PDB file of N, CA and C in Angstrom:
ATOM      1  N   MET A   1       0.857  -1.199   0.000  1.00 50.00           N
ATOM      2  CA  MET A   1       0.000   0.000   0.000  1.00 50.00           C
ATOM      3  C   MET A   1       0.890   1.245   0.000  1.00 50.00           C
ATOM      4  N   SER A   2       0.654   2.102  -0.943  1.00 48.00           N
ATOM      5  CA  SER A   2       1.494   3.293  -1.059  1.00 48.00           C
ATOM      6  C   SER A   2       1.030   4.377  -0.094  1.00 48.00           C
ATOM      7  N   PRO A   3       1.912   5.277   0.313  1.00 48.00           N
ATOM      8  CA  PRO A   3       1.554   6.346   1.268  1.00 48.00           C
ATOM      9  C   PRO A   3       0.400   7.209   0.777  1.00 48.00           C
ATOM     10  N   SER A   4       0.267   7.363  -0.537  1.00 51.00           N
ATOM     11  CA  SER A   4      -0.788   8.236  -1.054  1.00 51.00           C
ATOM     12  C   SER A   4      -2.170   7.643  -0.815  1.00 51.00           C
ATOM     13  N   ASP A   5      -2.235   6.293  -0.644  1.00 50.00           N
ATOM     14  CA  ASP A   5      -3.524   5.652  -0.426  1.00 50.00           C
ATOM     15  C   ASP A   5      -4.011   5.803   1.012  1.00 50.00           C
ATOM     16  N   SER A   6      -3.100   6.085   1.958  1.00 48.00           N
ATOM     17  CA  SER A   6      -3.463   6.101   3.368  1.00 48.00           C
ATOM     18  C   SER A   6      -4.491   7.187   3.673  1.00 48.00           C
ATOM     19  N   SER A   7      -4.447   8.297   2.967  1.00 48.00           N
ATOM     20  CA  SER A   7      -5.363   9.393   3.259  1.00 48.00           C
ATOM     21  C   SER A   7      -6.801   8.999   2.949  1.00 48.00           C
ATOM     22  N   SER A   8      -6.997   8.175   1.925  1.00 49.00           N
ATOM     23  CA  SER A   8      -8.355   7.803   1.553  1.00 49.00           C
ATOM     24  C   SER A   8      -8.954   6.828   2.561  1.00 49.00           C
ATOM     25  N   THR A   9      -8.116   6.026   3.233  1.00 50.00           N
ATOM     26  CA  THR A   9      -8.628   5.041   4.173  1.00 50.00           C
ATOM     27  C   THR A   9      -8.881   5.649   5.540  1.00 50.00           C
ATOM     28  N   THR A  10      -8.165   6.703   5.921  1.00 50.00           N
ATOM     29  CA  THR A  10      -8.337   7.290   7.244  1.00 50.00           C
ATOM     30  C   THR A  10      -9.682   7.994   7.349  1.00 50.00           C
ATOM     31  N   ALA A  11     -10.112   8.654   6.298  1.00 56.00           N
ATOM     32  CA  ALA A  11     -11.396   9.344   6.335  1.00 56.00           C
ATOM     33  C   ALA A  11     -12.509   8.334   6.134  1.00 56.00           C
ATOM     34  N   THR A  12     -13.563   8.445   6.960  1.00 64.00           N
ATOM     35  CA  THR A  12     -14.689   7.536   6.790  1.00 64.00           C
ATOM     36  C   THR A  12     -15.581   8.096   5.693  1.00 64.00           C
ATOM     37  N   THR A  13     -15.516   7.453   4.541  1.00 70.00           N
ATOM     38  CA  THR A  13     -16.286   7.944   3.398  1.00 70.00           C
ATOM     39  C   THR A  13     -17.452   7.013   3.147  1.00 70.00           C
ATOM     40  N   ASP A  14     -18.673   7.547   3.250  1.00 82.00           N
ATOM     41  CA  ASP A  14     -19.819   6.731   2.881  1.00 82.00           C
ATOM     42  C   ASP A  14     -20.135   7.011   1.411  1.00 82.00           C
ATOM     43  N   PRO A  15     -20.588   6.005   0.698  1.00 80.00           N
ATOM     44  CA  PRO A  15     -20.788   6.129  -0.752  1.00 80.00           C
ATOM     45  C   PRO A  15     -21.710   7.277  -1.134  1.00 80.00           C
ATOM     46  N   LEU A  16     -22.701   7.554  -0.297  1.00 85.00           N
ATOM     47  CA  LEU A  16     -23.658   8.605  -0.638  1.00 85.00           C
ATOM     48  C   LEU A  16     -22.987   9.967  -0.696  1.00 85.00           C
ATOM     49  N   SER A  17     -22.136  10.250   0.302  1.00 87.00           N
ATOM     50  CA  SER A  17     -21.475  11.559   0.305  1.00 87.00           C
ATOM     51  C   SER A  17     -20.520  11.676  -0.876  1.00 87.00           C
ATOM     52  N   VAL A  18     -19.874  10.563  -1.225  1.00 83.00           N
ATOM     53  CA  VAL A  18     -18.978  10.570  -2.384  1.00 83.00           C
ATOM     54  C   VAL A  18     -19.779  10.834  -3.650  1.00 83.00           C
ATOM     55  N   LEU A  19     -20.922  10.161  -3.773  1.00 84.00           N
ATOM     56  CA  LEU A  19     -21.780  10.369  -4.941  1.00 84.00           C
ATOM     57  C   LEU A  19     -22.252  11.809  -5.008  1.00 84.00           C
ATOM     58  N   ALA A  20     -22.665  12.353  -3.865  1.00 86.00           N
ATOM     59  CA  ALA A  20     -23.129  13.737  -3.839  1.00 86.00           C
ATOM     60  C   ALA A  20     -22.009  14.680  -4.255  1.00 86.00           C
ATOM     61  N   LEU A  21     -20.808  14.403  -3.762  1.00 85.00           N
ATOM     62  CA  LEU A  21     -19.660  15.235  -4.112  1.00 85.00           C
ATOM     63  C   LEU A  21     -19.396  15.169  -5.612  1.00 85.00           C
ATOM     64  N   LEU A  22     -19.434  13.959  -6.162  1.00 84.00           N
ATOM     65  CA  LEU A  22     -19.217  13.797  -7.603  1.00 84.00           C
ATOM     66  C   LEU A  22     -20.301  14.523  -8.385  1.00 84.00           C
ATOM     67  N   GLU A  23     -21.545  14.411  -7.902  1.00 87.00           N
ATOM     68  CA  GLU A  23     -22.655  15.064  -8.590  1.00 87.00           C
ATOM     69  C   GLU A  23     -22.450  16.574  -8.600  1.00 87.00           C
ATOM     70  N   ASP A  24     -22.069  17.130  -7.439  1.00 86.00           N
ATOM     71  CA  ASP A  24     -21.821  18.571  -7.365  1.00 86.00           C
ATOM     72  C   ASP A  24     -20.709  18.975  -8.315  1.00 86.00           C
ATOM     73  N   GLU A  25     -19.663  18.136  -8.382  1.00 87.00           N
ATOM     74  CA  GLU A  25     -18.544  18.463  -9.256  1.00 87.00           C
ATOM     75  C   GLU A  25     -18.991  18.420 -10.714  1.00 87.00           C
ATOM     76  N   GLN A  26     -19.834  17.441 -11.051  1.00 86.00           N
ATOM     77  CA  GLN A  26     -20.353  17.355 -12.416  1.00 86.00           C
ATOM     78  C   GLN A  26     -21.166  18.598 -12.746  1.00 86.00           C
ATOM     79  N   LYS A  27     -22.042  18.998 -11.812  1.00 85.00           N
ATOM     80  CA  LYS A  27     -22.852  20.200 -12.035  1.00 85.00           C
ATOM     81  C   LYS A  27     -21.959  21.425 -12.184  1.00 85.00           C
ATOM     82  N   PHE A  28     -20.931  21.495 -11.352  1.00 84.00           N
ATOM     83  CA  PHE A  28     -20.016  22.633 -11.409  1.00 84.00           C
ATOM     84  C   PHE A  28     -19.317  22.679 -12.759  1.00 84.00           C
ATOM     85  N   LYS A  29     -18.846  21.510 -13.225  1.00 88.00           N
ATOM     86  CA  LYS A  29     -18.175  21.456 -14.527  1.00 88.00           C
ATOM     87  C   LYS A  29     -19.144  21.842 -15.630  1.00 88.00           C
ATOM     88  N   LEU A  30     -20.366  21.309 -15.551  1.00 86.00           N
ATOM     89  CA  LEU A  30     -21.366  21.621 -16.566  1.00 86.00           C
ATOM     90  C   LEU A  30     -21.671  23.107 -16.565  1.00 86.00           C
ATOM     91  N   GLY A  31     -21.814  23.688 -15.375  1.00 86.00           N
ATOM     92  CA  GLY A  31     -22.052  25.125 -15.281  1.00 86.00           C
ATOM     93  C   GLY A  31     -20.906  25.920 -15.876  1.00 86.00           C
ATOM     94  N   GLY A  32     -19.684  25.478 -15.612  1.00 88.00           N
ATOM     95  CA  GLY A  32     -18.522  26.165 -16.176  1.00 88.00           C
ATOM     96  C   GLY A  32     -18.516  26.094 -17.689  1.00 88.00           C
ATOM     97  N   VAL A  33     -18.840  24.910 -18.221  1.00 88.00           N
ATOM     98  CA  VAL A  33     -18.878  24.750 -19.681  1.00 88.00           C
ATOM     99  C   VAL A  33     -19.961  25.643 -20.267  1.00 88.00           C
ATOM    100  N   LEU A  34     -21.138  25.644 -19.638  1.00 86.00           N
ATOM    101  CA  LEU A  34     -22.230  26.484 -20.129  1.00 86.00           C
ATOM    102  C   LEU A  34     -21.835  27.948 -20.097  1.00 86.00           C
ATOM    103  N   THR A  35     -21.194  28.367 -19.014  1.00 87.00           N
ATOM    104  CA  THR A  35     -20.766  29.762 -18.904  1.00 87.00           C
ATOM    105  C   THR A  35     -19.808  30.126 -20.021  1.00 87.00           C
ATOM    106  N   VAL A  36     -18.851  29.232 -20.292  1.00 88.00           N
ATOM    107  CA  VAL A  36     -17.880  29.499 -21.362  1.00 88.00           C
ATOM    108  C   VAL A  36     -18.584  29.577 -22.710  1.00 88.00           C
ATOM    109  N   VAL A  37     -19.470  28.622 -22.956  1.00 86.00           N
ATOM    110  CA  VAL A  37     -20.178  28.593 -24.245  1.00 86.00           C
ATOM    111  C   VAL A  37     -21.021  29.848 -24.410  1.00 86.00           C
ATOM    112  N   ILE A  38     -21.765  30.208 -23.351  1.00 84.00           N
ATOM    113  CA  ILE A  38     -22.631  31.387 -23.433  1.00 84.00           C
ATOM    114  C   ILE A  38     -21.798  32.640 -23.644  1.00 84.00           C
ATOM    115  N   SER A  39     -20.737  32.793 -22.864  1.00 85.00           N
ATOM    116  CA  SER A  39     -19.920  34.005 -22.986  1.00 85.00           C
ATOM    117  C   SER A  39     -19.226  34.067 -24.341  1.00 85.00           C
ATOM    118  N   ARG A  40     -18.984  32.901 -24.939  1.00 86.00           N
ATOM    119  CA  ARG A  40     -18.303  32.884 -26.228  1.00 86.00           C
ATOM    120  C   ARG A  40     -19.264  33.191 -27.369  1.00 86.00           C
ATOM    121  N   TYR A  41     -20.494  32.659 -27.275  1.00 83.00           N
ATOM    122  CA  TYR A  41     -21.415  32.784 -28.405  1.00 83.00           C
ATOM    123  C   TYR A  41     -22.456  33.876 -28.237  1.00 83.00           C
ATOM    124  N   LEU A  42     -22.634  34.372 -27.016  1.00 82.00           N
ATOM    125  CA  LEU A  42     -23.656  35.393 -26.800  1.00 82.00           C
ATOM    126  C   LEU A  42     -23.403  36.655 -27.615  1.00 82.00           C
ATOM    127  N   PRO A  43     -22.187  37.181 -27.677  1.00 80.00           N
ATOM    128  CA  PRO A  43     -21.956  38.392 -28.484  1.00 80.00           C
ATOM    129  C   PRO A  43     -22.375  38.218 -29.939  1.00 80.00           C
ATOM    130  N   SER A  44     -22.041  37.080 -30.548  1.00 81.00           N
ATOM    131  CA  SER A  44     -22.410  36.878 -31.948  1.00 81.00           C
ATOM    132  C   SER A  44     -23.920  36.750 -32.094  1.00 81.00           C
ATOM    133  N   ILE A  45     -24.568  36.120 -31.097  1.00 73.00           N
ATOM    134  CA  ILE A  45     -26.026  35.984 -31.152  1.00 73.00           C
ATOM    135  C   ILE A  45     -26.682  37.358 -31.050  1.00 73.00           C
ATOM    136  N   THR A  46     -26.215  38.184 -30.128  1.00 76.00           N
ATOM    137  CA  THR A  46     -26.817  39.509 -29.976  1.00 76.00           C
ATOM    138  C   THR A  46     -26.545  40.364 -31.203  1.00 76.00           C
ATOM    139  N   ASN A  47     -25.368  40.207 -31.811  1.00 79.00           N
ATOM    140  CA  ASN A  47     -25.073  40.947 -33.035  1.00 79.00           C
ATOM    141  C   ASN A  47     -26.023  40.538 -34.152  1.00 79.00           C
ATOM    142  N   GLN A  48     -26.299  39.248 -34.268  1.00 78.00           N
ATOM    143  CA  GLN A  48     -27.233  38.782 -35.286  1.00 78.00           C
ATOM    144  C   GLN A  48     -28.629  39.323 -35.010  1.00 78.00           C
ATOM    145  N   MET A  49     -29.015  39.377 -33.743  1.00 75.00           N
ATOM    146  CA  MET A  49     -30.334  39.907 -33.403  1.00 75.00           C
ATOM    147  C   MET A  49     -30.411  41.381 -33.783  1.00 75.00           C
ATOM    148  N   LYS A  50     -29.332  42.113 -33.598  1.00 77.00           N
ATOM    149  CA  LYS A  50     -29.319  43.521 -33.998  1.00 77.00           C
ATOM    150  C   LYS A  50     -29.457  43.644 -35.511  1.00 77.00           C
ATOM    151  N   LEU A  51     -28.781  42.741 -36.239  1.00 77.00           N
ATOM    152  CA  LEU A  51     -28.851  42.784 -37.699  1.00 77.00           C
ATOM    153  C   LEU A  51     -30.268  42.490 -38.187  1.00 77.00           C
ATOM    154  N   PHE A  52     -30.929  41.538 -37.514  1.00 74.00           N
ATOM    155  CA  PHE A  52     -32.235  41.090 -37.991  1.00 74.00           C
ATOM    156  C   PHE A  52     -33.397  41.748 -37.257  1.00 74.00           C
ATOM    157  N   LYS A  53     -33.142  42.829 -36.544  1.00 70.00           N
ATOM    158  CA  LYS A  53     -34.247  43.456 -35.819  1.00 70.00           C
ATOM    159  C   LYS A  53     -35.222  44.082 -36.816  1.00 70.00           C
ATOM    160  N   PRO A  54     -36.502  44.075 -36.505  1.00 67.00           N
ATOM    161  CA  PRO A  54     -37.500  44.623 -37.432  1.00 67.00           C
ATOM    162  C   PRO A  54     -37.302  46.125 -37.604  1.00 67.00           C
ATOM    163  N   PRO A  55     -37.673  46.663 -38.757  1.00 68.00           N
ATOM    164  CA  PRO A  55     -37.541  48.108 -38.963  1.00 68.00           C
ATOM    165  C   PRO A  55     -38.414  48.878 -37.980  1.00 68.00           C
ATOM    166  N   ASP A  56     -37.961  50.069 -37.623  1.00 72.00           N
ATOM    167  CA  ASP A  56     -38.712  50.867 -36.655  1.00 72.00           C
ATOM    168  C   ASP A  56     -40.082  51.224 -37.220  1.00 72.00           C
ATOM    169  N   LEU A  57     -41.101  51.004 -36.399  1.00 67.00           N
ATOM    170  CA  LEU A  57     -42.454  51.336 -36.841  1.00 67.00           C
ATOM    171  C   LEU A  57     -42.674  52.842 -36.724  1.00 67.00           C
ATOM    172  N   PRO A  58     -43.320  53.429 -37.719  1.00 71.00           N
ATOM    173  CA  PRO A  58     -43.617  54.871 -37.619  1.00 71.00           C
ATOM    174  C   PRO A  58     -44.555  55.143 -36.454  1.00 71.00           C
ATOM    175  N   SER A  59     -44.257  56.148 -35.664  1.00 64.00           N
ATOM    176  CA  SER A  59     -45.077  56.420 -34.488  1.00 64.00           C
ATOM    177  C   SER A  59     -46.276  57.270 -34.858  1.00 64.00           C
TER     178      SER A  59
END
C-alpha cells in the first residue's frame, strides 16, 4: 500500500457523500462549460439579433 492511499482510508467515506460530491462536481463542470459557451457565443447571437431586428415602426 502506497503512502498516497493512506489518506483515503483514514477518512470515513460513505458512498452517498462521495456520490453527492461527484454530482456537485459534475454540475459545477457543466455550469462552467455552459458559462464558457454562453460568454463565447452570446456576443455573436446579440449581433445577429441587432442585424435582424425589425424596422422601426412609424409612431
